[in-house]
Tab-separated table of C-alpha atoms in Angstrom:
chain	number	residue	atom	x	y	z
A	88	MET	CA	63.540	-24.142	-38.558
A	89	THR	CA	65.471	-22.364	-40.447
A	90	ASP	CA	64.082	-19.503	-43.828
A	91	GLU	CA	65.610	-21.893	-45.957
A	92	GLN	CA	63.823	-24.974	-44.079
A	93	ALA	CA	60.597	-23.269	-43.522
A	94	ARG	CA	60.822	-21.984	-47.492
A	95	THR	CA	61.450	-25.323	-48.604
A	96	ALA	CA	58.494	-27.497	-46.595
A	97	GLU	CA	56.248	-24.095	-48.360
A	98	LEU	CA	57.487	-25.656	-51.424
A	99	VAL	CA	56.759	-29.066	-50.994
A	100	ARG	CA	52.808	-28.579	-49.511
A	101	GLN	CA	52.588	-26.798	-52.492
A	102	SER	CA	53.882	-28.947	-54.768
A	103	LEU	CA	51.778	-32.262	-53.479
A	104	SER	CA	48.298	-29.264	-53.759
A	105	PRO	CA	45.677	-30.197	-56.455
A	106	GLU	CA	45.968	-26.875	-57.598
A	107	THR	CA	49.326	-27.256	-58.695
A	108	ALA	CA	49.139	-30.482	-60.299
A	109	ALA	CA	45.995	-28.608	-62.540
A	110	THR	CA	48.876	-26.212	-63.311
A	111	PHE	CA	51.390	-28.249	-64.079
A	112	ARG	CA	49.642	-30.737	-66.331
A	113	ASP	CA	48.444	-27.686	-68.531
A	114	ARG	CA	51.927	-26.615	-68.648
A	115	LEU	CA	52.967	-29.733	-69.306
A	116	GLU	CA	50.730	-30.702	-71.980
A	117	ALA	CA	51.386	-27.528	-73.313
A	118	GLN	CA	54.876	-28.295	-74.061
A	119	ALA	CA	54.574	-31.336	-75.043
A	120	ASP	CA	52.326	-30.073	-78.127
A	121	TRP	CA	55.563	-27.278	-79.220
A	122	LEU	CA	57.998	-31.133	-78.942
A	123	ARG	CA	55.582	-32.971	-80.778
A	124	SER	CA	55.597	-29.924	-83.607
A	125	ALA	CA	59.733	-29.326	-83.216
A	126	ILE	CA	60.260	-32.855	-83.828
A	127	GLU	CA	58.187	-33.366	-86.155
A	128	ASP	CA	59.341	-30.694	-88.503
A	129	GLY	CA	62.951	-31.395	-87.898
A	130	ARG	CA	63.857	-28.259	-85.162
A	131	MET	CA	65.657	-31.390	-83.213
A	132	ASP	CA	67.814	-32.548	-85.714
A	133	ASN	CA	71.272	-32.222	-86.018
A	134	ALA	CA	74.125	-32.972	-88.146
A	135	ASP	CA	75.819	-35.395	-86.453
A	136	PHE	CA	75.870	-37.812	-83.724
A	137	ALA	CA	77.327	-36.689	-80.492
A	138	VAL	CA	78.605	-38.083	-76.795
A	139	GLY	CA	78.419	-37.037	-73.442
A	140	LEU	CA	78.971	-38.697	-69.860
A	141	GLU	CA	77.011	-38.736	-66.489
A	142	LEU	CA	79.840	-40.129	-63.586
A	143	GLU	CA	78.364	-40.645	-60.078
A	144	ALA	CA	80.860	-41.520	-57.235
A	145	TYR	CA	80.425	-41.868	-53.093
A	146	ALA	CA	83.163	-39.888	-50.220
A	147	ILE	CA	85.181	-41.944	-47.877
A	148	ALA	CA	86.949	-40.129	-45.135
A	149	ASP	CA	90.626	-40.785	-45.427
A	150	GLY	CA	92.503	-39.618	-42.308
A	151	ASP	CA	92.359	-42.692	-41.425
A	152	THR	CA	92.987	-45.316	-44.293
A	153	THR	CA	93.077	-48.455	-42.159
A	154	ASP	CA	89.619	-47.961	-41.516
A	155	PRO	CA	87.747	-45.195	-44.127
A	156	ARG	CA	84.303	-44.996	-43.825
A	157	LEU	CA	81.583	-43.311	-45.687
A	158	ALA	CA	81.753	-39.561	-45.265
A	159	ARG	CA	79.909	-36.766	-45.833
A	160	LEU	CA	81.939	-34.063	-48.613
A	161	PRO	CA	82.448	-30.486	-47.209
A	162	GLU	CA	80.790	-27.594	-49.093
A	163	ALA	CA	83.781	-25.850	-50.276
A	164	VAL	CA	84.550	-29.231	-52.178
A	165	PHE	CA	81.857	-28.243	-54.656
A	166	GLU	CA	83.750	-24.915	-55.039
A	167	GLU	CA	85.907	-27.602	-57.848
A	168	PRO	CA	83.742	-26.757	-61.347
A	169	ALA	CA	84.295	-30.249	-61.837
A	170	ALA	CA	82.307	-31.373	-58.905
A	171	ASN	CA	78.418	-31.859	-58.842
A	172	LYS	CA	75.919	-32.067	-56.125
A	173	GLU	CA	73.907	-35.731	-56.107
A	174	LEU	CA	71.450	-36.534	-53.808
A	175	GLY	CA	72.938	-37.163	-50.710
A	176	LEU	CA	75.538	-35.885	-48.823
A	177	HIS	CA	78.362	-37.993	-49.678
A	178	ASN	CA	77.620	-38.229	-53.423
A	179	VAL	CA	78.927	-36.316	-55.736
A	180	GLU	CA	78.660	-35.934	-59.865
A	181	ILE	CA	81.162	-35.636	-62.780
A	182	ASN	CA	79.931	-34.231	-65.996
A	183	THR	CA	82.122	-34.243	-69.079
A	184	GLU	CA	80.627	-31.601	-72.151
A	185	PRO	CA	79.363	-33.260	-75.126
A	186	THR	CA	81.421	-33.702	-78.265
A	187	LEU	CA	80.985	-35.128	-81.581
A	188	LEU	CA	81.369	-38.386	-82.109
A	189	GLY	CA	84.968	-39.109	-83.721
A	190	GLU	CA	88.489	-39.547	-82.727
A	191	ALA	CA	88.930	-36.571	-81.679
A	192	GLY	CA	85.736	-36.258	-79.749
A	193	LEU	CA	86.134	-39.877	-78.264
A	194	ALA	CA	89.810	-38.722	-77.063
A	195	ALA	CA	87.846	-35.070	-75.572
A	196	GLN	CA	85.743	-37.216	-73.576
A	197	ALA	CA	88.391	-39.808	-72.295
A	198	ASP	CA	91.060	-36.657	-70.876
A	199	GLU	CA	88.231	-34.235	-69.878
A	200	ILE	CA	86.958	-37.541	-67.448
A	201	ARG	CA	90.520	-38.176	-66.274
A	202	GLU	CA	91.147	-34.449	-65.573
A	203	ARG	CA	87.531	-33.751	-63.607
A	204	THR	CA	87.955	-37.018	-61.848
A	205	ALA	CA	91.354	-35.963	-60.994
A	206	ALA	CA	90.628	-32.489	-59.912
A	207	THR	CA	87.299	-33.564	-57.996
A	208	ARG	CA	89.253	-35.969	-55.746
A	209	ALA	CA	92.278	-33.378	-55.279
A	210	ALA	CA	89.402	-30.834	-54.044
A	211	ALA	CA	87.635	-33.826	-51.842
A	212	THR	CA	91.988	-34.805	-50.702
A	213	ALA	CA	92.244	-31.339	-49.340
A	214	HIS	CA	89.210	-31.825	-47.079
A	215	ASP	CA	89.983	-35.364	-45.929
A	216	ARG	CA	87.642	-37.085	-48.070
A	217	GLU	CA	88.973	-39.242	-50.804
A	218	ILE	CA	86.329	-40.100	-53.716
A	219	VAL	CA	86.031	-43.521	-54.399
A	220	LEU	CA	84.624	-44.977	-58.089
A	221	ASP	CA	82.459	-47.420	-57.130
A	222	ALA	CA	79.045	-48.634	-57.488
A	223	MET	CA	77.883	-49.429	-53.914
A	224	TRP	CA	79.432	-48.135	-50.779
A	225	THR	CA	79.639	-50.916	-48.156
A	226	LEU	CA	81.662	-49.103	-45.287
A	227	PRO	CA	79.069	-47.599	-43.478
A	228	PRO	CA	79.453	-44.170	-41.642
A	229	ARG	CA	79.916	-43.844	-38.368
A	230	GLU	CA	77.036	-44.197	-36.729
A	231	GLY	CA	75.644	-47.212	-39.210
A	232	ALA	CA	74.517	-47.444	-42.341
A	233	VAL	CA	71.220	-48.288	-41.711
A	234	ASP	CA	70.415	-45.170	-38.946
A	235	TYR	CA	72.335	-42.843	-41.263
A	236	LEU	CA	70.104	-43.756	-44.529
A	237	SER	CA	66.731	-43.329	-42.079
A	238	ALA	CA	67.786	-40.327	-40.093
A	239	THR	CA	64.738	-37.686	-41.009
A	240	THR	CA	63.141	-34.258	-38.809
A	241	ASP	CA	59.911	-33.783	-39.851
A	242	ARG	CA	59.422	-30.138	-39.911
A	243	ASP	CA	55.546	-29.133	-40.112
A	244	GLY	CA	54.152	-32.052	-41.430
A	245	VAL	CA	57.253	-32.522	-44.251
A	246	VAL	CA	59.989	-35.354	-43.865
A	247	PHE	CA	63.876	-33.838	-44.268
A	248	ALA	CA	66.214	-36.738	-44.782
A	249	ASP	CA	68.736	-35.500	-42.322
A	250	ASN	CA	71.461	-36.454	-45.178
A	251	MET	CA	69.978	-35.350	-48.184
A	252	ARG	CA	70.816	-32.880	-50.071
A	253	GLN	CA	67.484	-30.749	-49.195
A	254	TYR	CA	66.597	-28.718	-52.333
A	255	PRO	CA	62.889	-28.219	-52.460
A	256	ARG	CA	62.685	-30.593	-55.835
A	257	TYR	CA	64.363	-33.657	-53.800
A	258	VAL	CA	62.444	-33.072	-50.597
A	259	ALA	CA	59.266	-32.871	-52.722
A	260	ILE	CA	60.260	-36.287	-54.808
A	261	ASP	CA	60.874	-37.553	-51.204
A	262	ASN	CA	57.494	-36.936	-49.935
A	263	ASP	CA	55.858	-37.671	-52.833
A	264	ALA	CA	57.228	-41.183	-52.570
A	265	ILE	CA	56.818	-41.544	-49.136
A	266	ARG	CA	53.060	-40.514	-49.199
A	267	HIS	CA	52.466	-43.401	-52.359
A	268	ALA	CA	53.855	-46.204	-49.849
A	269	GLY	CA	51.665	-45.170	-47.024
A	270	GLY	CA	54.661	-43.972	-44.615
A	271	GLU	CA	57.369	-46.333	-45.028
A	272	ILE	CA	59.311	-47.546	-48.397
A	273	PRO	CA	59.778	-51.532	-47.776
A	274	PHE	CA	62.864	-52.862	-49.229
A	275	SER	CA	63.488	-56.879	-49.798
A	276	VAL	CA	66.607	-58.459	-51.294
A	277	PRO	CA	68.208	-62.145	-50.190
A	278	GLY	CA	69.062	-61.374	-46.880
A	279	VAL	CA	67.842	-58.361	-46.191
A	280	GLU	CA	64.171	-57.551	-45.371
A	281	ALA	CA	63.872	-53.819	-44.191
A	282	THR	CA	61.625	-50.218	-44.331
A	283	PHE	CA	62.520	-46.509	-44.660
A	284	PRO	CA	61.257	-43.757	-43.686
A	285	SER	CA	62.638	-41.825	-47.030
A	286	ILE	CA	64.118	-42.663	-50.205
A	287	LEU	CA	67.126	-41.607	-49.280
A	288	PHE	CA	69.062	-45.277	-49.612
A	289	GLU	CA	68.891	-44.457	-52.745
A	290	SER	CA	72.301	-42.715	-52.532
A	291	LEU	CA	73.949	-46.178	-51.789
A	292	ALA	CA	74.065	-46.879	-55.396
A	293	THR	CA	76.034	-45.047	-57.785
A	294	SER	CA	76.031	-45.362	-61.820
A	295	ILE	CA	77.426	-44.001	-64.807
A	296	GLN	CA	75.045	-42.468	-68.288
A	297	PRO	CA	76.848	-42.297	-71.822
A	298	HIS	CA	74.657	-39.971	-73.590
A	299	LEU	CA	74.186	-40.362	-77.444
A	300	GLN	CA	73.078	-37.514	-79.504
A	301	ILE	CA	70.974	-38.883	-82.801
A	302	PRO	CA	71.430	-36.821	-85.490
A	303	SER	CA	67.814	-37.340	-87.337
A	304	ALA	CA	64.202	-37.619	-85.328
A	305	ALA	CA	63.210	-39.391	-88.508
A	306	ASP	CA	66.079	-42.037	-87.228
A	307	PHE	CA	65.938	-42.267	-83.466
A	308	PRO	CA	63.316	-44.652	-82.954
A	309	ALA	CA	65.510	-47.298	-85.010
A	310	TYR	CA	68.652	-46.416	-82.198
A	311	TYR	CA	66.186	-46.223	-79.311
A	312	ASN	CA	64.864	-49.498	-80.027
A	313	THR	CA	68.356	-51.082	-80.549
A	314	ALA	CA	69.601	-49.898	-77.556
A	315	ILE	CA	66.896	-51.086	-75.513
A	316	ARG	CA	67.923	-54.584	-76.743
A	317	THR	CA	71.889	-53.563	-75.734
A	318	LEU	CA	70.726	-53.418	-72.054
A	319	GLY	CA	71.156	-57.353	-70.842
A	320	PRO	CA	74.605	-57.451	-72.300
A	321	VAL	CA	76.315	-54.505	-71.718
A	322	LEU	CA	75.013	-55.002	-67.613
A	323	ALA	CA	75.927	-58.648	-67.783
A	324	LEU	CA	80.072	-57.068	-68.832
A	325	SER	CA	79.742	-54.461	-65.852
A	326	THR	CA	77.577	-55.672	-63.148
A	327	ASN	CA	79.688	-54.225	-59.596
A	328	SER	CA	77.175	-54.158	-56.672
A	329	PRO	CA	77.002	-57.490	-55.287
A	330	PHE	CA	76.587	-56.431	-51.641
A	331	LEU	CA	74.816	-53.569	-49.032
A	332	PRO	CA	77.151	-52.523	-46.214
A	333	ALA	CA	76.995	-55.221	-43.821
A	334	GLY	CA	74.788	-54.220	-40.907
A	335	PHE	CA	71.643	-54.484	-43.380
A	336	TYR	CA	72.360	-58.599	-43.276
A	337	ASP	CA	70.342	-60.677	-40.903
A	338	THR	CA	71.060	-63.848	-41.303
A	339	ALA	CA	72.885	-66.944	-39.948
A	340	ASP	CA	73.873	-68.103	-42.883
A	341	PRO	CA	76.186	-65.726	-44.653
A	342	ALA	CA	77.601	-68.143	-47.705
A	343	ALA	CA	73.562	-68.291	-48.270
A	344	VAL	CA	73.773	-64.483	-49.230
A	345	VAL	CA	76.706	-64.341	-51.559
A	346	ASP	CA	75.694	-67.134	-53.272
A	347	GLU	CA	72.465	-65.746	-53.787
A	348	THR	CA	72.941	-61.492	-53.684
A	349	PRO	CA	71.732	-60.301	-57.181
A	350	HIS	CA	75.254	-59.131	-59.055
A	351	GLU	CA	73.748	-56.008	-59.654
A	352	LEU	CA	72.041	-54.428	-56.530
A	353	ARG	CA	72.038	-51.302	-57.650
A	354	ILE	CA	68.642	-52.075	-59.826
A	355	GLU	CA	67.067	-53.393	-56.978
A	356	VAL	CA	67.959	-50.299	-54.274
A	357	PHE	CA	66.732	-48.074	-57.331
A	358	GLU	CA	63.234	-49.865	-58.308
A	359	GLN	CA	62.686	-50.566	-55.029
A	360	SER	CA	62.953	-46.964	-54.044
A	361	VAL	CA	61.389	-44.853	-56.146
A	362	ASN	CA	58.253	-47.369	-57.549
A	363	GLN	CA	56.398	-46.263	-55.682
A	364	THR	CA	52.982	-45.383	-57.754
A	365	ASP	CA	50.673	-47.594	-59.470
A	366	HIS	CA	52.923	-47.651	-62.517
A	367	ALA	CA	56.818	-48.413	-62.291
A	368	LYS	CA	58.656	-45.815	-63.188
A	369	VAL	CA	61.657	-47.311	-62.876
A	370	ARG	CA	62.115	-50.236	-65.570
A	371	VAL	CA	62.888	-51.445	-69.197
A	372	PRO	CA	61.072	-48.773	-71.636
A	373	GLY	CA	59.192	-50.432	-74.196
A	374	ASP	CA	59.664	-49.558	-77.656
A	375	ILE	CA	58.862	-46.280	-79.717
A	376	GLU	CA	57.706	-46.243	-83.132
A	377	THR	CA	58.026	-42.137	-83.971
A	378	ALA	CA	60.258	-39.948	-82.194
A	379	THR	CA	57.231	-38.259	-80.944
A	380	ASP	CA	56.142	-41.260	-78.513
A	381	VAL	CA	59.280	-40.466	-76.632
A	382	VAL	CA	56.979	-37.197	-75.312
A	383	ASP	CA	53.863	-39.039	-75.000
A	384	ARG	CA	55.776	-41.325	-72.103
A	385	VAL	CA	56.552	-38.625	-70.279
A	386	LEU	CA	53.291	-36.745	-70.479
A	387	ASP	CA	52.070	-39.927	-69.243
A	388	ASP	CA	54.103	-41.354	-67.112
A	389	ASP	CA	52.771	-41.096	-63.238
A	390	PRO	CA	53.337	-37.550	-61.670
A	391	TYR	CA	56.165	-37.178	-58.792
A	392	ALA	CA	55.822	-33.793	-56.540
A	393	PRO	CA	55.206	-31.462	-59.534
A	394	PHE	CA	56.988	-28.502	-59.977
A	395	LEU	CA	56.796	-24.961	-60.855
A	396	ARG	CA	59.000	-23.048	-62.720
A	397	GLU	CA	58.514	-19.788	-60.781
A	398	TRP	CA	58.575	-21.123	-57.491
A	399	VAL	CA	62.910	-21.690	-57.824
A	400	ALA	CA	63.341	-19.099	-60.812
A	401	ASP	CA	63.332	-15.404	-62.134
A	402	GLY	CA	62.734	-13.854	-65.384
A	403	ASP	CA	61.536	-14.737	-68.642
A	404	ARG	CA	61.558	-17.683	-70.232
A	405	GLU	CA	64.559	-16.744	-73.020
A	406	THR	CA	65.786	-19.909	-73.668
A	407	LEU	CA	64.632	-23.960	-74.722
A	408	ALA	CA	65.555	-25.078	-71.489
A	409	ASP	CA	63.445	-22.319	-69.800
A	410	ARG	CA	60.243	-23.026	-72.130
A	411	LEU	CA	60.312	-26.902	-71.434
A	412	TRP	CA	60.941	-26.164	-67.450
A	413	GLU	CA	58.156	-28.107	-65.943
A	414	PHE	CA	58.393	-30.624	-69.144
A	415	ASP	CA	62.175	-31.495	-68.146
A	416	HIS	CA	60.983	-31.880	-64.372
A	417	LYS	CA	58.944	-34.766	-65.518
A	418	ARG	CA	61.435	-36.338	-67.324
A	419	GLY	CA	63.780	-36.115	-64.488
A	420	THR	CA	61.391	-38.752	-62.760
A	421	TYR	CA	61.003	-40.588	-65.785
A	422	TRP	CA	62.828	-43.270	-64.517
A	423	ARG	CA	63.684	-45.462	-67.247
A	424	TRP	CA	66.806	-47.868	-67.599
A	425	LEU	CA	67.226	-45.744	-71.112
A	426	ARG	CA	65.382	-42.753	-71.435
A	427	CYS	CA	65.688	-39.757	-74.113
A	428	VAL	CA	66.689	-36.190	-73.546
A	429	VAL	CA	65.223	-33.090	-75.499
A	430	GLY	CA	67.238	-30.186	-75.613
A	431	GLY	CA	71.070	-30.006	-75.159
A	432	ASP	CA	74.337	-28.177	-75.054
A	433	HIS	CA	75.463	-25.833	-77.842
A	434	ILE	CA	78.595	-27.641	-79.611
A	435	ASP	CA	79.042	-26.241	-83.188
A	436	ALA	CA	76.750	-24.165	-85.696
A	437	ASP	CA	75.772	-27.705	-86.687
A	438	ASN	CA	75.283	-29.193	-83.792
A	439	ASP	CA	73.060	-26.710	-80.987
A	440	THR	CA	70.423	-26.864	-77.941
A	441	HIS	CA	67.875	-28.244	-79.909
A	442	SER	CA	68.335	-31.670	-80.401
A	443	LEU	CA	67.280	-35.502	-79.034
A	444	ARG	CA	69.683	-37.994	-77.230
A	445	ILE	CA	69.305	-41.049	-75.730
A	446	GLU	CA	70.241	-41.338	-71.753
A	447	TYR	CA	71.853	-44.704	-71.452
A	448	ARG	CA	71.255	-45.535	-67.697
A	449	PRO	CA	72.025	-48.913	-66.211
A	450	ILE	CA	75.649	-49.199	-65.946
A	451	PRO	CA	77.345	-48.785	-62.597
A	452	THR	CA	80.239	-47.039	-61.710
A	453	GLN	CA	83.470	-49.170	-62.462
A	454	PRO	CA	86.493	-49.309	-60.386
A	455	THR	CA	89.048	-47.014	-62.992
A	456	VAL	CA	88.623	-44.317	-65.342
A	457	THR	CA	89.425	-46.252	-67.980
A	458	ASP	CA	86.834	-48.961	-67.341
A	459	ILE	CA	84.564	-46.032	-67.729
A	460	VAL	CA	85.933	-45.083	-70.583
A	461	GLY	CA	85.759	-48.263	-72.651
A	462	LEU	CA	82.159	-48.763	-71.766
A	463	GLN	CA	81.023	-44.848	-73.186
A	464	ALA	CA	82.956	-46.030	-75.958
A	465	LEU	CA	81.154	-49.680	-76.164
A	466	VAL	CA	77.899	-48.034	-75.883
A	467	VAL	CA	77.907	-45.522	-78.198
A	468	GLY	CA	80.269	-47.171	-81.121
A	469	ALA	CA	77.181	-50.911	-80.596
A	470	ILE	CA	74.167	-48.796	-80.928
A	471	ARG	CA	75.660	-46.165	-83.657
A	472	GLY	CA	77.003	-50.084	-85.701
A	473	LEU	CA	74.105	-51.923	-85.235
A	474	VAL	CA	71.971	-49.514	-86.677
A	475	ASP	CA	74.021	-48.196	-89.937
A	476	ALA	CA	74.822	-51.882	-90.309
A	477	ASP	CA	70.827	-52.897	-90.294
A	478	HIS	CA	71.537	-55.609	-87.999
A	479	PRO	CA	68.571	-57.377	-86.917
A	480	ILE	CA	68.889	-56.645	-83.570
A	481	GLN	CA	65.230	-54.872	-83.674
A	482	SER	CA	63.786	-58.513	-84.309
A	483	LEU	CA	64.492	-59.654	-80.795
A	484	PRO	CA	61.004	-59.667	-79.358
A	485	TRP	CA	60.624	-57.033	-76.344
A	486	GLU	CA	60.042	-58.938	-74.021
A	487	ASP	CA	63.048	-61.608	-74.502
A	488	ALA	CA	65.623	-57.809	-74.386
A	489	GLU	CA	63.446	-57.104	-70.540
A	490	ALA	CA	64.673	-60.570	-69.386
A	491	SER	CA	68.047	-60.258	-70.608
A	492	PHE	CA	68.372	-57.001	-68.552
A	493	TYR	CA	67.283	-58.906	-65.437
A	494	ALA	CA	68.933	-61.897	-66.347
A	495	ALA	CA	72.032	-59.638	-66.091
A	496	THR	CA	71.203	-58.490	-62.766
A	497	ALA	CA	71.038	-61.093	-60.952
A	498	ASP	CA	73.946	-63.257	-62.994
A	499	GLY	CA	76.120	-60.886	-63.891
A	500	ILE	CA	78.247	-62.183	-66.890
A	501	ASP	CA	76.722	-65.837	-66.513
A	502	ALA	CA	73.322	-64.447	-67.158
A	503	GLU	CA	71.096	-66.275	-70.035
A	504	LEU	CA	71.014	-63.645	-72.573
A	505	HIS	CA	68.975	-62.845	-75.684
A	506	TRP	CA	70.029	-61.895	-78.805
A	507	VAL	CA	69.506	-62.046	-82.621
A	508	THR	CA	72.658	-62.500	-84.872
A	509	ALA	CA	73.660	-61.158	-88.316
A	510	ASP	CA	72.300	-64.081	-89.740
A	511	GLY	CA	68.620	-63.471	-87.537
A	512	GLU	CA	69.317	-66.438	-85.973
A	513	ARG	CA	68.154	-66.612	-82.232
A	514	THR	CA	70.488	-67.224	-80.057
A	515	THR	CA	71.898	-67.358	-75.848
A	516	ASP	CA	74.667	-68.451	-76.462
A	517	SER	CA	76.961	-65.627	-74.657
A	518	ASP	CA	80.167	-66.025	-76.941
A	519	ALA	CA	78.241	-65.579	-79.713
A	520	ILE	CA	76.738	-62.018	-78.272
A	521	PHE	CA	79.381	-60.413	-76.787
A	522	GLY	CA	81.861	-61.095	-79.867
A	523	GLU	CA	78.595	-59.274	-82.353
A	524	LEU	CA	78.872	-56.612	-79.135
A	525	PHE	CA	82.277	-55.849	-79.848
A	526	GLU	CA	82.082	-56.286	-83.671
A	527	TYR	CA	79.550	-54.008	-83.665
A	528	ALA	CA	80.596	-51.310	-81.224
A	529	ARG	CA	84.069	-51.268	-83.510
A	530	HIS	CA	81.795	-51.054	-86.445
A	531	GLY	CA	80.290	-48.261	-84.922
A	532	LEU	CA	83.567	-45.815	-83.737
A	533	SER	CA	85.265	-46.906	-87.003
A	534	ILE	CA	82.847	-45.324	-89.349
A	535	SER	CA	82.311	-42.752	-87.059
A	536	GLY	CA	86.263	-41.690	-87.656
A	537	VAL	CA	87.993	-43.687	-84.977
A	538	SER	CA	90.806	-45.361	-85.818
A	539	SER	CA	92.203	-48.812	-84.929
A	540	ASP	CA	94.508	-48.118	-82.559
A	541	ALA	CA	92.403	-46.237	-80.754
A	542	ILE	CA	88.972	-48.572	-81.238
A	543	ASP	CA	91.563	-50.795	-78.839
A	544	ASP	CA	92.532	-48.848	-76.367
A	545	TYR	CA	88.780	-48.062	-75.380
A	546	LEU	CA	87.460	-52.026	-75.717
A	547	ASP	CA	90.105	-54.110	-75.356
A	548	PRO	CA	89.752	-53.595	-71.229
A	549	ILE	CA	85.827	-54.393	-71.539
A	550	ASP	CA	87.008	-56.986	-73.590
A	551	ALA	CA	89.272	-58.628	-71.496
A	552	ARG	CA	86.332	-59.008	-69.476
A	553	VAL	CA	85.093	-61.650	-71.670
A	554	SER	CA	87.949	-63.349	-72.122
A	555	ALA	CA	88.670	-64.132	-67.915
A	556	GLY	CA	84.580	-64.659	-67.643
A	557	ALA	CA	85.004	-61.862	-64.711
A	558	THR	CA	83.700	-58.594	-63.612
A	559	PRO	CA	83.658	-56.042	-60.658
A	560	SER	CA	81.131	-57.908	-59.314
A	561	GLY	CA	82.113	-61.661	-59.191
A	562	TRP	CA	85.612	-60.294	-57.800
A	563	LYS	CA	83.804	-59.279	-55.303
A	564	LYS	CA	82.138	-61.782	-54.596
A	565	GLN	CA	84.909	-64.368	-54.218
A	566	GLN	CA	86.325	-62.075	-52.285
A	567	VAL	CA	83.794	-62.199	-49.888
A	568	ARG	CA	83.592	-66.127	-50.525
A	569	GLN	CA	87.238	-66.460	-49.590
A	570	ARG	CA	87.162	-64.643	-46.564
A	571	LEU	CA	84.610	-66.524	-44.922
A	572	ALA	CA	86.396	-69.799	-45.699
A	573	ASP	CA	89.354	-68.134	-43.561
A	574	GLY	CA	86.964	-67.744	-40.690
A	575	ASP	CA	86.022	-64.007	-41.172
A	576	ASP	CA	81.796	-63.323	-40.263
A	577	LEU	CA	79.977	-61.334	-43.065
A	578	THR	CA	80.615	-57.739	-41.996
A	579	ALA	CA	85.030	-58.086	-41.831
A	580	ALA	CA	84.440	-60.115	-45.359
A	581	ILE	CA	82.520	-57.649	-47.250
A	582	GLU	CA	84.459	-54.827	-45.272
A	583	GLY	CA	87.693	-56.654	-46.013
A	584	MET	CA	86.557	-56.993	-49.847
A	585	GLN	CA	85.956	-53.459	-49.864
A	586	ARG	CA	89.297	-51.853	-48.665
A	587	GLU	CA	91.298	-54.374	-50.898
A	588	TYR	CA	88.729	-52.714	-53.903
A	589	ILE	CA	89.196	-49.328	-53.126
A	590	GLN	CA	93.111	-49.891	-52.359
A	591	ARG	CA	93.499	-51.338	-56.136
A	592	SER	CA	91.123	-48.901	-57.789
A	593	ARG	CA	93.664	-46.409	-56.520
A	594	LYS	CA	96.553	-48.059	-58.211
A	595	ASP	CA	95.469	-50.383	-60.989
A	596	ASP	CA	95.237	-48.765	-64.345
A	597	ALA	CA	91.566	-51.387	-65.542
A	598	PHE	CA	89.788	-54.199	-63.533
A	599	VAL	CA	91.387	-56.558	-65.905
A	600	ASP	CA	94.645	-55.637	-64.057
A	601	TRP	CA	92.894	-57.123	-60.492
A	602	LEU	CA	92.359	-60.775	-62.376
């Protein structure tokens, strides 16, 4: 065991001790008190709406383009400033700097997503790797998907997942989840019954996460509760992970797998990997009445692996992030499909580091940058526009919003969704729902100063999915279904589909070009 591994093992043991839990709780409560006060007296207010994005992807080895396989990313790739490390050794995250919501701000977001993705891809290519924009990998590494995700080493009673970034925080969360699960974590979806010795199987999936800064804490609940009611329709338009690596499936009926598998397995993977405490940590959040409710939700959430700042950082707590370090650690394990982030990056004199923003978390990574940019614009525009127009969507019962979300997970664009129209009528008519989603997204972008031509450029590639009745997950299902009909077994069908996906993702501007 190396010195670094020994230090990590010791921090994990400290993290799981009763003494740390008590100290962590005391600091959380003090930081939560400060946050409530700061929200109530306007210190988290800003002048403008602002936007940002997190984009996750995975790597394959590109040395043999006829048989690409999942691959670990060398450390040298992360010398590229655009590339950030994520949970798995095969993962990469790309973030944008926040910009004001407007014509120039959205254009800057789009340019930065393209430029940083291109720079990360170039850095990976230099080391015989290719970055894939996709929501779930299905081309396993040479040792096989199950072995790769299950490889662990016990070091003095602490479990280290061999293919996980062995940061103390990750290892501590993993060990706490394993402890709550009783030693192994079960996973069950159509055609698959498995157990894992680590939460690393969460790294099967990748996502994009648009952020929207809300200027006023007083208005924050209206935007947050509205966003909850858009989760189902937005996910229905973006599903992209219907299959696991074929080695997971144990079935004599591959056609049934295609028919029964959810359109968005990423939801199942994330929920089942870390929902090991008494109360599910990954789920649709409840409505809030005041902005301070988001503080209380984090404070009351079941804890995972409490951590103290002095274990990983030196010096005084000079910045807001330093002063809220333990609270931010706890918020990092508050894995709702929508959550609030307190604090942020300086944008200008009127939009500083004290802010409240919505982190929109259910969207799977899309096939192209154009699709990613379009969904970011759809999300921030719809939330902004629905609230500005005083649309009655907030009157939709929360239970119906939750049902829409999980219906979209199962059935994609064909899901039974729930909505309240601008006239106040309840509907499950998808045409009406998607029609209003885009109408109010256009309104939200327009009142933010985005020109009609730019709005069309952003939204048309996503709106075209509605006209075609197609999403990436549906395309994947149809590809596998056709390959099975042509005589492939399930492994050949899934892997053939994935190779075709990667080729099209490389060369086409948007998913609609595939149709």
